[in-house]
């Protein structure tokens, strides 16, 4: 908490990016939060307000997360950068007692393991959330439930053409949740002849995932479940980046009350942690 003010001190890493800008704008509008640092690789030393048109006019963009952490001692650092930086950023935060809230997707299971160990070692809580949209969290919850009843499942995820990683973190997490919920995985329908390589998608946690990348899309997913004579489709669409902000703010408010590494929003949404 900010000394004396009772506000949560928040830094944003990747502040000049598409998500980062919106997080900055949203944090500044919260009565219980104080924006204390903006970090990015672009516009370093310039006010973010000049580079991206958001933020506190006098606050310059920091080039390195360590400088910002040492100088401003944030309680929480929201990270929307690139997969290659997100783990190191999270570890730097945890090392200095700040809780990372990582929205960057593409972290591996080994990265998550390393972050989790650092959380335990330093007794600092952290969150990694592949999808902050509340509707997407509900979609995963419903898919998990439906997978107990309908044996065959495939995921179609659709994103804008600038998305760096495939499949999406949400699709992978959905597949893992489905895999856990149904225990023994149902056999994936067999294809006798592949006329195009990869046409049946990639398999994660026993679930085929198909990734679509197109201009005009933002973030969309359909979980299709089939049983004898019936198909259930559960669809979620993020129409603009505002769909993620309620979840980001919730994570910023709750992360310091958690223990260790929490993956996904479920525990704060459903279990009242
Ligand atoms: P973007 O390219 O617009 O922004 C990324 C920003 O990070 C850029 O400004 C870049 O300069 C900066 N950056 C790169 N390395 C950095 C570092 N080491 N330190 C500080 N800044 C650094 O990308 P975007 O659309 O904002 O997406 C960012 C990430 O968020 C992606 O991984 C994307 O998949 C993910 N995302 C997650 C959610 C979610 O709900 N979890 C929603 C949307 C996007």
PDB file of C-alpha atoms and ligand atoms in Angstrom:
ATOM      1  CA  UNK A   1       0.000   0.000   0.000  1.00  0.00           C
ATOM      2  CA  UNK A   2       1.145   3.527  -0.682  1.00  0.00           C
ATOM      3  CA  UNK A   3       2.411   4.930   2.592  1.00  0.00           C
ATOM      4  CA  UNK A   4      -0.273   6.985   4.298  1.00  0.00           C
ATOM      5  CA  UNK A   5      -2.639   6.957   1.302  1.00  0.00           C
ATOM      6  CA  UNK A   6      -3.931   3.377   1.662  1.00  0.00           C
ATOM      7  CA  UNK A   7      -3.744   3.050  -2.129  1.00  0.00           C
ATOM      8  CA  UNK A   8      -2.276   0.091  -3.997  1.00  0.00           C
ATOM      9  CA  UNK A   9       0.967   1.186  -5.685  1.00  0.00           C
ATOM     10  CA  UNK A  10       0.825  -0.156  -9.245  1.00  0.00           C
ATOM     11  CA  UNK A  11       3.524  -0.271 -11.941  1.00  0.00           C
ATOM     12  CA  UNK A  12       2.750  -1.294 -15.532  1.00  0.00           C
ATOM     13  CA  UNK A  13       5.287  -3.168 -17.636  1.00  0.00           C
ATOM     14  CA  UNK A  14       4.725  -2.977 -21.380  1.00  0.00           C
ATOM     15  CA  UNK A  15       2.948   0.340 -20.710  1.00  0.00           C
ATOM     16  CA  UNK A  16       3.307   1.639 -24.274  1.00  0.00           C
ATOM     17  CA  UNK A  17       1.729  -1.492 -25.792  1.00  0.00           C
ATOM     18  CA  UNK A  18      -1.924  -2.023 -26.722  1.00  0.00           C
ATOM     19  CA  UNK A  19      -2.872  -3.689 -23.430  1.00  0.00           C
ATOM     20  CA  UNK A  20      -0.410  -1.694 -21.292  1.00  0.00           C
ATOM     21  CA  UNK A  21      -1.882   1.660 -22.349  1.00  0.00           C
ATOM     22  CA  UNK A  22      -5.360   0.580 -21.439  1.00  0.00           C
ATOM     23  CA  UNK A  23      -4.173  -0.752 -18.074  1.00  0.00           C
ATOM     24  CA  UNK A  24      -2.458   2.583 -17.366  1.00  0.00           C
ATOM     25  CA  UNK A  25      -5.625   4.475 -18.254  1.00  0.00           C
ATOM     26  CA  UNK A  26      -7.737   2.179 -16.069  1.00  0.00           C
ATOM     27  CA  UNK A  27      -5.374   2.244 -13.060  1.00  0.00           C
ATOM     28  CA  UNK A  28      -5.270   6.052 -13.129  1.00  0.00           C
ATOM     29  CA  UNK A  29      -9.084   6.078 -12.939  1.00  0.00           C
ATOM     30  CA  UNK A  30      -9.246   3.860  -9.797  1.00  0.00           C
ATOM     31  CA  UNK A  31      -9.699   5.634  -6.465  1.00  0.00           C
ATOM     32  CA  UNK A  32      -7.865   2.896  -4.542  1.00  0.00           C
ATOM     33  CA  UNK A  33      -4.809   2.655  -6.837  1.00  0.00           C
ATOM     34  CA  UNK A  34      -1.829   4.851  -7.535  1.00  0.00           C
ATOM     35  CA  UNK A  35       0.167   4.511 -10.763  1.00  0.00           C
ATOM     36  CA  UNK A  36       3.814   4.709  -9.660  1.00  0.00           C
ATOM     37  CA  UNK A  37       5.798   3.582 -12.742  1.00  0.00           C
ATOM     38  CA  UNK A  38       5.469   2.813 -16.440  1.00  0.00           C
ATOM     39  CA  UNK A  39       8.039   0.505 -18.030  1.00  0.00           C
ATOM     40  CA  UNK A  40       8.631  -0.228 -21.705  1.00  0.00           C
ATOM     41  CA  UNK A  41      11.330  -0.684 -24.285  1.00  0.00           C
ATOM     42  CA  UNK A  42       9.941   2.045 -26.489  1.00  0.00           C
ATOM     43  CA  UNK A  43       9.827   5.741 -25.617  1.00  0.00           C
ATOM     44  CA  UNK A  44      12.274   5.268 -22.743  1.00  0.00           C
ATOM     45  CA  UNK A  45      12.853   8.504 -20.829  1.00  0.00           C
ATOM     46  CA  UNK A  46       9.801  10.153 -22.457  1.00  0.00           C
ATOM     47  CA  UNK A  47       6.532  10.697 -20.608  1.00  0.00           C
ATOM     48  CA  UNK A  48       4.093   7.905 -21.508  1.00  0.00           C
ATOM     49  CA  UNK A  49       1.513  10.664 -21.970  1.00  0.00           C
ATOM     50  CA  UNK A  50       3.585  11.925 -24.954  1.00  0.00           C
ATOM     51  CA  UNK A  51       4.261   8.451 -26.391  1.00  0.00           C
ATOM     52  CA  UNK A  52       0.868   6.823 -25.888  1.00  0.00           C
ATOM     53  CA  UNK A  53      -1.478   9.627 -24.864  1.00  0.00           C
ATOM     54  CA  UNK A  54      -2.248   8.083 -21.463  1.00  0.00           C
ATOM     55  CA  UNK A  55      -0.858   8.204 -17.941  1.00  0.00           C
ATOM     56  CA  UNK A  56       0.476  10.864 -15.639  1.00  0.00           C
ATOM     57  CA  UNK A  57       2.018  13.696 -17.729  1.00  0.00           C
ATOM     58  CA  UNK A  58       5.175  13.954 -15.602  1.00  0.00           C
ATOM     59  CA  UNK A  59       5.845  10.184 -15.365  1.00  0.00           C
ATOM     60  CA  UNK A  60       8.615   9.069 -17.705  1.00  0.00           C
ATOM     61  CA  UNK A  61       8.894   5.580 -19.154  1.00  0.00           C
ATOM     62  CA  UNK A  62      11.472   3.423 -17.365  1.00  0.00           C
ATOM     63  CA  UNK A  63      13.627   1.187 -19.562  1.00  0.00           C
ATOM     64  CA  UNK A  64      14.289  -1.491 -16.939  1.00  0.00           C
ATOM     65  CA  UNK A  65      11.937  -3.050 -14.444  1.00  0.00           C
ATOM     66  CA  UNK A  66      14.637  -3.215 -11.747  1.00  0.00           C
ATOM     67  CA  UNK A  67      15.100   0.590 -11.686  1.00  0.00           C
ATOM     68  CA  UNK A  68      11.374   1.128 -11.335  1.00  0.00           C
ATOM     69  CA  UNK A  69      11.073  -1.523  -8.613  1.00  0.00           C
ATOM     70  CA  UNK A  70      13.967  -0.137  -6.562  1.00  0.00           C
ATOM     71  CA  UNK A  71      12.850   3.468  -6.883  1.00  0.00           C
ATOM     72  CA  UNK A  72       9.070   3.192  -6.507  1.00  0.00           C
ATOM     73  CA  UNK A  73       8.559  -0.002  -4.482  1.00  0.00           C
ATOM     74  CA  UNK A  74       5.226  -0.912  -6.152  1.00  0.00           C
ATOM     75  CA  UNK A  75       2.906  -3.393  -4.440  1.00  0.00           C
ATOM     76  CA  UNK A  76       1.805  -4.856  -7.762  1.00  0.00           C
ATOM     77  CA  UNK A  77       3.335  -4.883 -11.263  1.00  0.00           C
ATOM     78  CA  UNK A  78       0.992  -5.616 -14.182  1.00  0.00           C
ATOM     79  CA  UNK A  79       2.913  -7.192 -17.082  1.00  0.00           C
ATOM     80  CA  UNK A  80       1.690  -7.142 -20.686  1.00  0.00           C
ATOM     81  CA  UNK A  81       4.954  -7.518 -22.594  1.00  0.00           C
ATOM     82  CA  UNK A  82       6.299 -10.451 -24.627  1.00  0.00           C
ATOM     83  CA  UNK A  83       6.766 -14.097 -23.597  1.00  0.00           C
ATOM     84  CA  UNK A  84      10.569 -13.745 -23.763  1.00  0.00           C
ATOM     85  CA  UNK A  85      10.527 -11.015 -21.069  1.00  0.00           C
ATOM     86  CA  UNK A  86       7.589 -11.916 -18.854  1.00  0.00           C
ATOM     87  CA  UNK A  87       9.302 -14.597 -16.745  1.00  0.00           C
ATOM     88  CA  UNK A  88      12.380 -12.471 -15.986  1.00  0.00           C
ATOM     89  CA  UNK A  89      10.116  -9.514 -15.164  1.00  0.00           C
ATOM     90  CA  UNK A  90       8.030 -11.636 -12.786  1.00  0.00           C
ATOM     91  CA  UNK A  91      11.132 -13.005 -11.042  1.00  0.00           C
ATOM     92  CA  UNK A  92      12.592  -9.487 -10.630  1.00  0.00           C
ATOM     93  CA  UNK A  93       9.321  -8.365  -9.008  1.00  0.00           C
ATOM     94  CA  UNK A  94       9.133 -11.322  -6.633  1.00  0.00           C
ATOM     95  CA  UNK A  95      12.809 -10.879  -5.668  1.00  0.00           C
ATOM     96  CA  UNK A  96      11.998  -7.301  -4.575  1.00  0.00           C
ATOM     97  CA  UNK A  97       8.720  -8.100  -2.791  1.00  0.00           C
ATOM     98  CA  UNK A  98       6.327  -6.808  -5.474  1.00  0.00           C
ATOM     99  CA  UNK A  99       3.527  -9.066  -6.713  1.00  0.00           C
ATOM    100  CA  UNK A 100       3.456  -9.590 -10.472  1.00  0.00           C
ATOM    101  CA  UNK A 101       0.098  -9.853 -12.232  1.00  0.00           C
ATOM    102  CA  UNK A 102       1.137 -11.359 -15.554  1.00  0.00           C
ATOM    103  CA  UNK A 103      -1.189 -11.084 -18.526  1.00  0.00           C
ATOM    104  CA  UNK A 104       1.490 -11.868 -21.094  1.00  0.00           C
ATOM    105  CA  UNK A 105       0.749 -15.222 -22.682  1.00  0.00           C
ATOM    106  CA  UNK A 106       3.140 -17.888 -23.923  1.00  0.00           C
ATOM    107  CA  UNK A 107       4.889 -18.779 -20.635  1.00  0.00           C
ATOM    108  CA  UNK A 108       5.898 -22.455 -20.527  1.00  0.00           C
ATOM    109  CA  UNK A 109       5.132 -24.938 -17.751  1.00  0.00           C
ATOM    110  CA  UNK A 110       8.798 -24.657 -16.717  1.00  0.00           C
ATOM    111  CA  UNK A 111       8.512 -20.843 -16.532  1.00  0.00           C
ATOM    112  CA  UNK A 112       5.454 -21.192 -14.297  1.00  0.00           C
ATOM    113  CA  UNK A 113       7.281 -23.700 -12.107  1.00  0.00           C
ATOM    114  CA  UNK A 114      10.197 -21.288 -11.698  1.00  0.00           C
ATOM    115  CA  UNK A 115       7.877 -18.389 -10.826  1.00  0.00           C
ATOM    116  CA  UNK A 116       6.008 -20.597  -8.371  1.00  0.00           C
ATOM    117  CA  UNK A 117       9.256 -21.609  -6.622  1.00  0.00           C
ATOM    118  CA  UNK A 118      10.322 -17.947  -6.363  1.00  0.00           C
ATOM    119  CA  UNK A 119       6.935 -17.083  -4.802  1.00  0.00           C
ATOM    120  CA  UNK A 120       7.397 -19.804  -2.175  1.00  0.00           C
ATOM    121  CA  UNK A 121      11.014 -18.834  -1.485  1.00  0.00           C
ATOM    122  CA  UNK A 122      10.260 -15.125  -1.050  1.00  0.00           C
ATOM    123  CA  UNK A 123       6.732 -15.532   0.398  1.00  0.00           C
ATOM    124  CA  UNK A 124       5.424 -13.184  -2.280  1.00  0.00           C
ATOM    125  CA  UNK A 125       2.120 -13.935  -4.057  1.00  0.00           C
ATOM    126  CA  UNK A 126       1.799 -13.670  -7.837  1.00  0.00           C
ATOM    127  CA  UNK A 127      -0.829 -14.226 -10.512  1.00  0.00           C
ATOM    128  CA  UNK A 128      -0.467 -15.414 -14.104  1.00  0.00           C
ATOM    129  CA  UNK A 129      -3.760 -14.965 -15.953  1.00  0.00           C
ATOM    130  CA  UNK A 130      -3.980 -16.140 -19.570  1.00  0.00           C
ATOM    131  CA  UNK A 131      -7.368 -14.452 -19.989  1.00  0.00           C
ATOM    132  CA  UNK A 132      -8.714 -11.608 -17.868  1.00  0.00           C
ATOM    133  CA  UNK A 133     -12.141 -11.492 -19.525  1.00  0.00           C
ATOM    134  CA  UNK A 134     -14.743 -12.626 -16.993  1.00  0.00           C
ATOM    135  CA  UNK A 135     -16.806 -14.190 -19.806  1.00  0.00           C
ATOM    136  CA  UNK A 136     -13.801 -16.254 -20.898  1.00  0.00           C
ATOM    137  CA  UNK A 137     -13.313 -17.556 -17.364  1.00  0.00           C
ATOM    138  CA  UNK A 138     -16.983 -18.564 -17.328  1.00  0.00           C
ATOM    139  CA  UNK A 139     -16.587 -20.208 -20.763  1.00  0.00           C
ATOM    140  CA  UNK A 140     -13.760 -22.355 -19.355  1.00  0.00           C
ATOM    141  CA  UNK A 141     -15.810 -23.235 -16.291  1.00  0.00           C
ATOM    142  CA  UNK A 142     -18.820 -24.276 -18.441  1.00  0.00           C
ATOM    143  CA  UNK A 143     -16.578 -26.249 -20.827  1.00  0.00           C
ATOM    144  CA  UNK A 144     -15.030 -28.086 -17.872  1.00  0.00           C
ATOM    145  CA  UNK A 145     -18.491 -29.055 -16.642  1.00  0.00           C
ATOM    146  CA  UNK A 146     -19.792 -30.043 -20.100  1.00  0.00           C
ATOM    147  CA  UNK A 147     -16.735 -32.222 -20.768  1.00  0.00           C
ATOM    148  CA  UNK A 148     -17.804 -34.537 -17.945  1.00  0.00           C
ATOM    149  CA  UNK A 149     -20.940 -35.382 -19.960  1.00  0.00           C
ATOM    150  CA  UNK A 150     -20.043 -35.078 -23.641  1.00  0.00           C
ATOM    151  CA  UNK A 151     -17.121 -37.265 -24.684  1.00  0.00           C
ATOM    152  CA  UNK A 152     -15.594 -35.485 -27.683  1.00  0.00           C
ATOM    153  CA  UNK A 153     -14.185 -31.956 -27.534  1.00  0.00           C
ATOM    154  CA  UNK A 154     -12.373 -29.657 -29.945  1.00  0.00           C
ATOM    155  CA  UNK A 155     -11.342 -26.028 -29.429  1.00  0.00           C
ATOM    156  CA  UNK A 156     -11.286 -23.350 -32.120  1.00  0.00           C
ATOM    157  CA  UNK A 157      -9.493 -20.192 -30.996  1.00  0.00           C
ATOM    158  CA  UNK A 158      -9.443 -17.068 -33.179  1.00  0.00           C
ATOM    159  CA  UNK A 159      -7.212 -14.041 -32.686  1.00  0.00           C
ATOM    160  CA  UNK A 160      -5.927 -10.923 -34.454  1.00  0.00           C
ATOM    161  CA  UNK A 161      -3.055 -11.356 -36.888  1.00  0.00           C
ATOM    162  CA  UNK A 162      -0.455  -9.703 -34.594  1.00  0.00           C
ATOM    163  CA  UNK A 163      -0.709 -12.362 -31.897  1.00  0.00           C
ATOM    164  CA  UNK A 164       2.769 -13.825 -31.384  1.00  0.00           C
ATOM    165  CA  UNK A 165       1.946 -17.203 -29.844  1.00  0.00           C
ATOM    166  CA  UNK A 166      -0.236 -20.090 -31.012  1.00  0.00           C
ATOM    167  CA  UNK A 167      -2.283 -21.658 -29.659  1.00  0.00           C
ATOM    168  CA  UNK A 168      -3.574 -19.024 -27.249  1.00  0.00           C
ATOM    169  CA  UNK A 169      -2.917 -19.386 -23.537  1.00  0.00           C
ATOM    170  CA  UNK A 170      -6.691 -19.534 -23.036  1.00  0.00           C
ATOM    171  CA  UNK A 171      -7.048 -22.477 -25.429  1.00  0.00           C
ATOM    172  CA  UNK A 172      -4.261 -24.359 -23.671  1.00  0.00           C
ATOM    173  CA  UNK A 173      -5.707 -23.666 -20.229  1.00  0.00           C
ATOM    174  CA  UNK A 174      -9.187 -24.709 -21.440  1.00  0.00           C
ATOM    175  CA  UNK A 175      -7.757 -27.978 -22.778  1.00  0.00           C
ATOM    176  CA  UNK A 176      -5.950 -28.641 -19.475  1.00  0.00           C
ATOM    177  CA  UNK A 177      -9.106 -27.974 -17.457  1.00  0.00           C
ATOM    178  CA  UNK A 178     -11.120 -30.273 -19.747  1.00  0.00           C
ATOM    179  CA  UNK A 179      -8.403 -32.933 -19.503  1.00  0.00           C
ATOM    180  CA  UNK A 180      -8.477 -32.778 -15.684  1.00  0.00           C
ATOM    181  CA  UNK A 181     -12.278 -32.727 -15.507  1.00  0.00           C
ATOM    182  CA  UNK A 182     -12.885 -35.792 -17.643  1.00  0.00           C
ATOM    183  CA  UNK A 183      -9.995 -37.881 -16.303  1.00  0.00           C
ATOM    184  CA  UNK A 184      -9.491 -40.453 -19.022  1.00  0.00           C
ATOM    185  CA  UNK A 185      -9.445 -38.653 -22.353  1.00  0.00           C
ATOM    186  CA  UNK A 186     -11.854 -39.758 -25.067  1.00  0.00           C
ATOM    187  CA  UNK A 187     -10.285 -41.064 -28.261  1.00  0.00           C
ATOM    188  CA  UNK A 188      -9.823 -38.330 -30.853  1.00  0.00           C
ATOM    189  CA  UNK A 189     -11.671 -39.294 -34.053  1.00  0.00           C
ATOM    190  CA  UNK A 190      -9.165 -40.936 -36.380  1.00  0.00           C
ATOM    191  CA  UNK A 191      -8.277 -39.420 -39.741  1.00  0.00           C
ATOM    192  CA  UNK A 192      -7.278 -42.078 -42.290  1.00  0.00           C
ATOM    193  CA  UNK A 193      -5.733 -39.779 -44.880  1.00  0.00           C
ATOM    194  CA  UNK A 194      -4.152 -36.380 -44.289  1.00  0.00           C
ATOM    195  CA  UNK A 195      -4.411 -34.407 -47.507  1.00  0.00           C
ATOM    196  CA  UNK A 196      -3.018 -31.301 -45.740  1.00  0.00           C
ATOM    197  CA  UNK A 197      -0.517 -31.568 -42.900  1.00  0.00           C
ATOM    198  CA  UNK A 198      -1.753 -30.200 -39.562  1.00  0.00           C
ATOM    199  CA  UNK A 199      -5.343 -29.887 -40.733  1.00  0.00           C
ATOM    200  CA  UNK A 200      -6.701 -31.599 -37.588  1.00  0.00           C
ATOM    201  CA  UNK A 201      -5.044 -29.034 -35.341  1.00  0.00           C
ATOM    202  CA  UNK A 202      -2.539 -29.492 -32.530  1.00  0.00           C
ATOM    203  CA  UNK A 203      -3.285 -31.677 -29.526  1.00  0.00           C
ATOM    204  CA  UNK A 204      -2.833 -30.371 -25.988  1.00  0.00           C
ATOM    205  CA  UNK A 205      -3.964 -32.281 -22.886  1.00  0.00           C
ATOM    206  CA  UNK A 206      -5.756 -34.708 -25.220  1.00  0.00           C
ATOM    207  CA  UNK A 207      -7.833 -31.963 -26.882  1.00  0.00           C
ATOM    208  CA  UNK A 208      -7.409 -30.838 -30.528  1.00  0.00           C
ATOM    209  CA  UNK A 209      -6.904 -27.062 -30.819  1.00  0.00           C
ATOM    210  CA  UNK A 210      -7.313 -25.100 -34.065  1.00  0.00           C
ATOM    211  CA  UNK A 211      -5.816 -21.586 -34.229  1.00  0.00           C
ATOM    212  CA  UNK A 212      -7.188 -18.945 -36.614  1.00  0.00           C
ATOM    213  CA  UNK A 213      -5.297 -15.637 -37.135  1.00  0.00           C
ATOM    214  CA  UNK A 214      -7.065 -12.871 -39.038  1.00  0.00           C
ATOM    215  CA  UNK A 215      -7.229  -9.086 -39.232  1.00  0.00           C
ATOM    216  CA  UNK A 216     -10.456  -7.832 -37.716  1.00  0.00           C
ATOM    217  CA  UNK A 217     -10.529 -10.402 -34.924  1.00  0.00           C
ATOM    218  CA  UNK A 218      -9.522  -9.656 -31.334  1.00  0.00           C
ATOM    219  CA  UNK A 219      -9.859 -12.725 -29.058  1.00  0.00           C
ATOM    220  CA  UNK A 220     -12.514 -15.404 -29.596  1.00  0.00           C
ATOM    221  CA  UNK A 221     -12.941 -19.065 -28.731  1.00  0.00           C
ATOM    222  CA  UNK A 222     -15.464 -21.811 -29.385  1.00  0.00           C
ATOM    223  CA  UNK A 223     -15.400 -25.035 -27.412  1.00  0.00           C
ATOM    224  CA  UNK A 224     -17.364 -27.659 -29.354  1.00  0.00           C
ATOM    225  CA  UNK A 225     -18.453 -30.783 -27.507  1.00  0.00           C
ATOM    226  CA  UNK A 226     -20.030 -33.744 -29.252  1.00  0.00           C
ATOM    227  CA  UNK A 227     -22.069 -36.668 -27.965  1.00  0.00           C
ATOM    228  CA  UNK A 228     -24.375 -39.141 -29.728  1.00  0.00           C
ATOM    229  CA  UNK A 229     -26.726 -37.013 -31.863  1.00  0.00           C
ATOM    230  CA  UNK A 230     -25.859 -33.661 -30.254  1.00  0.00           C
ATOM    231  CA  UNK A 231     -23.311 -30.853 -30.271  1.00  0.00           C
ATOM    232  CA  UNK A 232     -22.874 -28.170 -27.627  1.00  0.00           C
ATOM    233  CA  UNK A 233     -20.927 -25.041 -28.647  1.00  0.00           C
ATOM    234  CA  UNK A 234     -19.710 -22.653 -25.964  1.00  0.00           C
ATOM    235  CA  UNK A 235     -18.491 -19.403 -27.479  1.00  0.00           C
ATOM    236  CA  UNK A 236     -16.791 -16.359 -26.034  1.00  0.00           C
ATOM    237  CA  UNK A 237     -15.868 -13.143 -27.870  1.00  0.00           C
ATOM    238  CA  UNK A 238     -13.746 -10.277 -26.578  1.00  0.00           C
ATOM    239  CA  UNK A 239     -14.925  -7.404 -28.775  1.00  0.00           C
ATOM    240  CA  UNK A 240     -12.375  -4.888 -27.487  1.00  0.00           C
ATOM    241  CA  UNK A 241      -9.567  -4.699 -24.952  1.00  0.00           C
ATOM    242  CA  UNK A 242     -11.898  -3.128 -22.395  1.00  0.00           C
ATOM    243  CA  UNK A 243     -13.201  -6.670 -21.826  1.00  0.00           C
ATOM    244  CA  UNK A 244     -10.001  -7.496 -19.933  1.00  0.00           C
ATOM    245  CA  UNK A 245      -9.894  -4.520 -17.576  1.00  0.00           C
ATOM    246  CA  UNK A 246     -12.371  -5.629 -14.878  1.00  0.00           C
ATOM    247  CA  UNK A 247     -10.354  -8.836 -14.491  1.00  0.00           C
ATOM    248  CA  UNK A 248      -7.032  -6.986 -14.362  1.00  0.00           C
ATOM    249  CA  UNK A 249      -8.342  -4.630 -11.671  1.00  0.00           C
ATOM    250  CA  UNK A 250      -9.735  -7.569  -9.693  1.00  0.00           C
ATOM    251  CA  UNK A 251      -6.347  -9.310  -9.828  1.00  0.00           C
ATOM    252  CA  UNK A 252      -4.512  -6.133  -8.759  1.00  0.00           C
ATOM    253  CA  UNK A 253      -6.841  -5.801  -5.765  1.00  0.00           C
ATOM    254  CA  UNK A 254      -6.700  -9.459  -4.725  1.00  0.00           C
ATOM    255  CA  UNK A 255      -3.202 -10.719  -5.507  1.00  0.00           C
ATOM    256  CA  UNK A 256      -1.658  -9.546  -2.226  1.00  0.00           C
ATOM    257  CA  UNK A 257      -4.259 -11.615  -0.320  1.00  0.00           C
ATOM    258  CA  UNK A 258      -3.289 -14.864  -2.069  1.00  0.00           C
ATOM    259  CA  UNK A 259      -0.474 -17.301  -1.365  1.00  0.00           C
ATOM    260  CA  UNK A 260       2.154 -18.481  -3.860  1.00  0.00           C
ATOM    261  CA  UNK A 261       1.454 -18.485  -7.585  1.00  0.00           C
ATOM    262  CA  UNK A 262      -2.183 -18.429  -8.701  1.00  0.00           C
ATOM    263  CA  UNK A 263      -2.933 -19.275 -12.321  1.00  0.00           C
ATOM    264  CA  UNK A 264      -6.126 -17.885 -13.814  1.00  0.00           C
ATOM    265  CA  UNK A 265      -8.874 -15.743 -12.291  1.00  0.00           C
ATOM    266  CA  UNK A 266     -10.984 -18.675 -11.075  1.00  0.00           C
ATOM    267  CA  UNK A 267      -9.918 -18.594  -7.462  1.00  0.00           C
ATOM    268  CA  UNK A 268     -10.669 -14.896  -7.068  1.00  0.00           C
ATOM    269  CA  UNK A 269     -13.917 -15.080  -9.044  1.00  0.00           C
ATOM    270  CA  UNK A 270     -15.438 -18.294  -7.713  1.00  0.00           C
ATOM    271  CA  UNK A 271     -13.845 -19.013  -4.372  1.00  0.00           C
ATOM    272  CA  UNK A 272     -13.878 -15.512  -2.914  1.00  0.00           C
ATOM    273  CA  UNK A 273     -10.162 -15.714  -2.064  1.00  0.00           C
TER     274      UNK A 273
HETATM  275  P1  LIG B   1       1.974  -5.075 -27.724  1.00  0.00           P
HETATM  276  O1  LIG B   1       3.016  -5.562 -28.667  1.00  0.00           O
HETATM  277  O2  LIG B   1       1.031  -4.017 -28.171  1.00  0.00           O
HETATM  278  O3  LIG B   1       2.686  -4.530 -26.401  1.00  0.00           O
HETATM  279  C1  LIG B   1       3.785  -5.131 -25.768  1.00  0.00           C
HETATM  280  C2  LIG B   1       4.635  -4.016 -25.181  1.00  0.00           C
HETATM  281  O4  LIG B   1       5.635  -4.608 -24.363  1.00  0.00           O
HETATM  282  C3  LIG B   1       5.355  -3.194 -26.263  1.00  0.00           C
HETATM  283  O5  LIG B   1       5.146  -1.806 -26.035  1.00  0.00           O
HETATM  284  C4  LIG B   1       6.835  -3.571 -26.052  1.00  0.00           C
HETATM  285  O6  LIG B   1       7.719  -2.502 -26.361  1.00  0.00           O
HETATM  286  C5  LIG B   1       6.839  -3.889 -24.564  1.00  0.00           C
HETATM  287  N1  LIG B   1       7.953  -4.721 -24.109  1.00  0.00           N
HETATM  288  C6  LIG B   1       8.548  -5.777 -24.721  1.00  0.00           C
HETATM  289  N2  LIG B   1       9.506  -6.288 -23.935  1.00  0.00           N
HETATM  290  C7  LIG B   1       9.509  -5.562 -22.790  1.00  0.00           C
HETATM  291  C8  LIG B   1      10.265  -5.600 -21.602  1.00  0.00           C
HETATM  292  N3  LIG B   1      11.217  -6.511 -21.403  1.00  0.00           N
HETATM  293  N4  LIG B   1      10.003  -4.684 -20.629  1.00  0.00           N
HETATM  294  C9  LIG B   1       9.036  -3.751 -20.803  1.00  0.00           C
HETATM  295  N5  LIG B   1       8.285  -3.657 -21.926  1.00  0.00           N
HETATM  296  C10 LIG B   1       8.525  -4.545 -22.903  1.00  0.00           C
HETATM  297  O7  LIG B   1       1.180  -6.369 -27.218  1.00  0.00           O
HETATM  298  P2  LIG B   1      -0.258  -6.438 -26.542  1.00  0.00           P
HETATM  299  O8  LIG B   1      -1.308  -6.633 -27.558  1.00  0.00           O
HETATM  300  O9  LIG B   1      -0.397  -5.347 -25.547  1.00  0.00           O
HETATM  301  O10 LIG B   1      -0.155  -7.860 -25.784  1.00  0.00           O
HETATM  302  C11 LIG B   1       0.842  -8.089 -24.806  1.00  0.00           C
HETATM  303  C12 LIG B   1       0.691  -9.489 -24.249  1.00  0.00           C
HETATM  304  O11 LIG B   1      -0.551  -9.605 -23.573  1.00  0.00           O
HETATM  305  C13 LIG B   1       0.698 -10.605 -25.294  1.00  0.00           C
HETATM  306  O12 LIG B   1       1.406 -11.716 -24.769  1.00  0.00           O
HETATM  307  C14 LIG B   1      -0.773 -10.942 -25.459  1.00  0.00           C
HETATM  308  O13 LIG B   1      -0.988 -12.271 -25.900  1.00  0.00           O
HETATM  309  C15 LIG B   1      -1.234 -10.772 -24.032  1.00  0.00           C
HETATM  310  N6  LIG B   1      -2.656 -10.552 -23.813  1.00  0.00           N
HETATM  311  C16 LIG B   1      -3.194 -11.153 -22.736  1.00  0.00           C
HETATM  312  C17 LIG B   1      -4.508 -10.934 -22.410  1.00  0.00           C
HETATM  313  C18 LIG B   1      -5.051 -11.566 -21.151  1.00  0.00           C
HETATM  314  O14 LIG B   1      -6.267 -11.439 -20.876  1.00  0.00           O
HETATM  315  N7  LIG B   1      -4.216 -12.213 -20.345  1.00  0.00           N
HETATM  316  C19 LIG B   1      -5.310 -10.119 -23.204  1.00  0.00           C
HETATM  317  C20 LIG B   1      -4.734  -9.532 -24.326  1.00  0.00           C
HETATM  318  C21 LIG B   1      -3.391  -9.737 -24.616  1.00  0.00           C
END
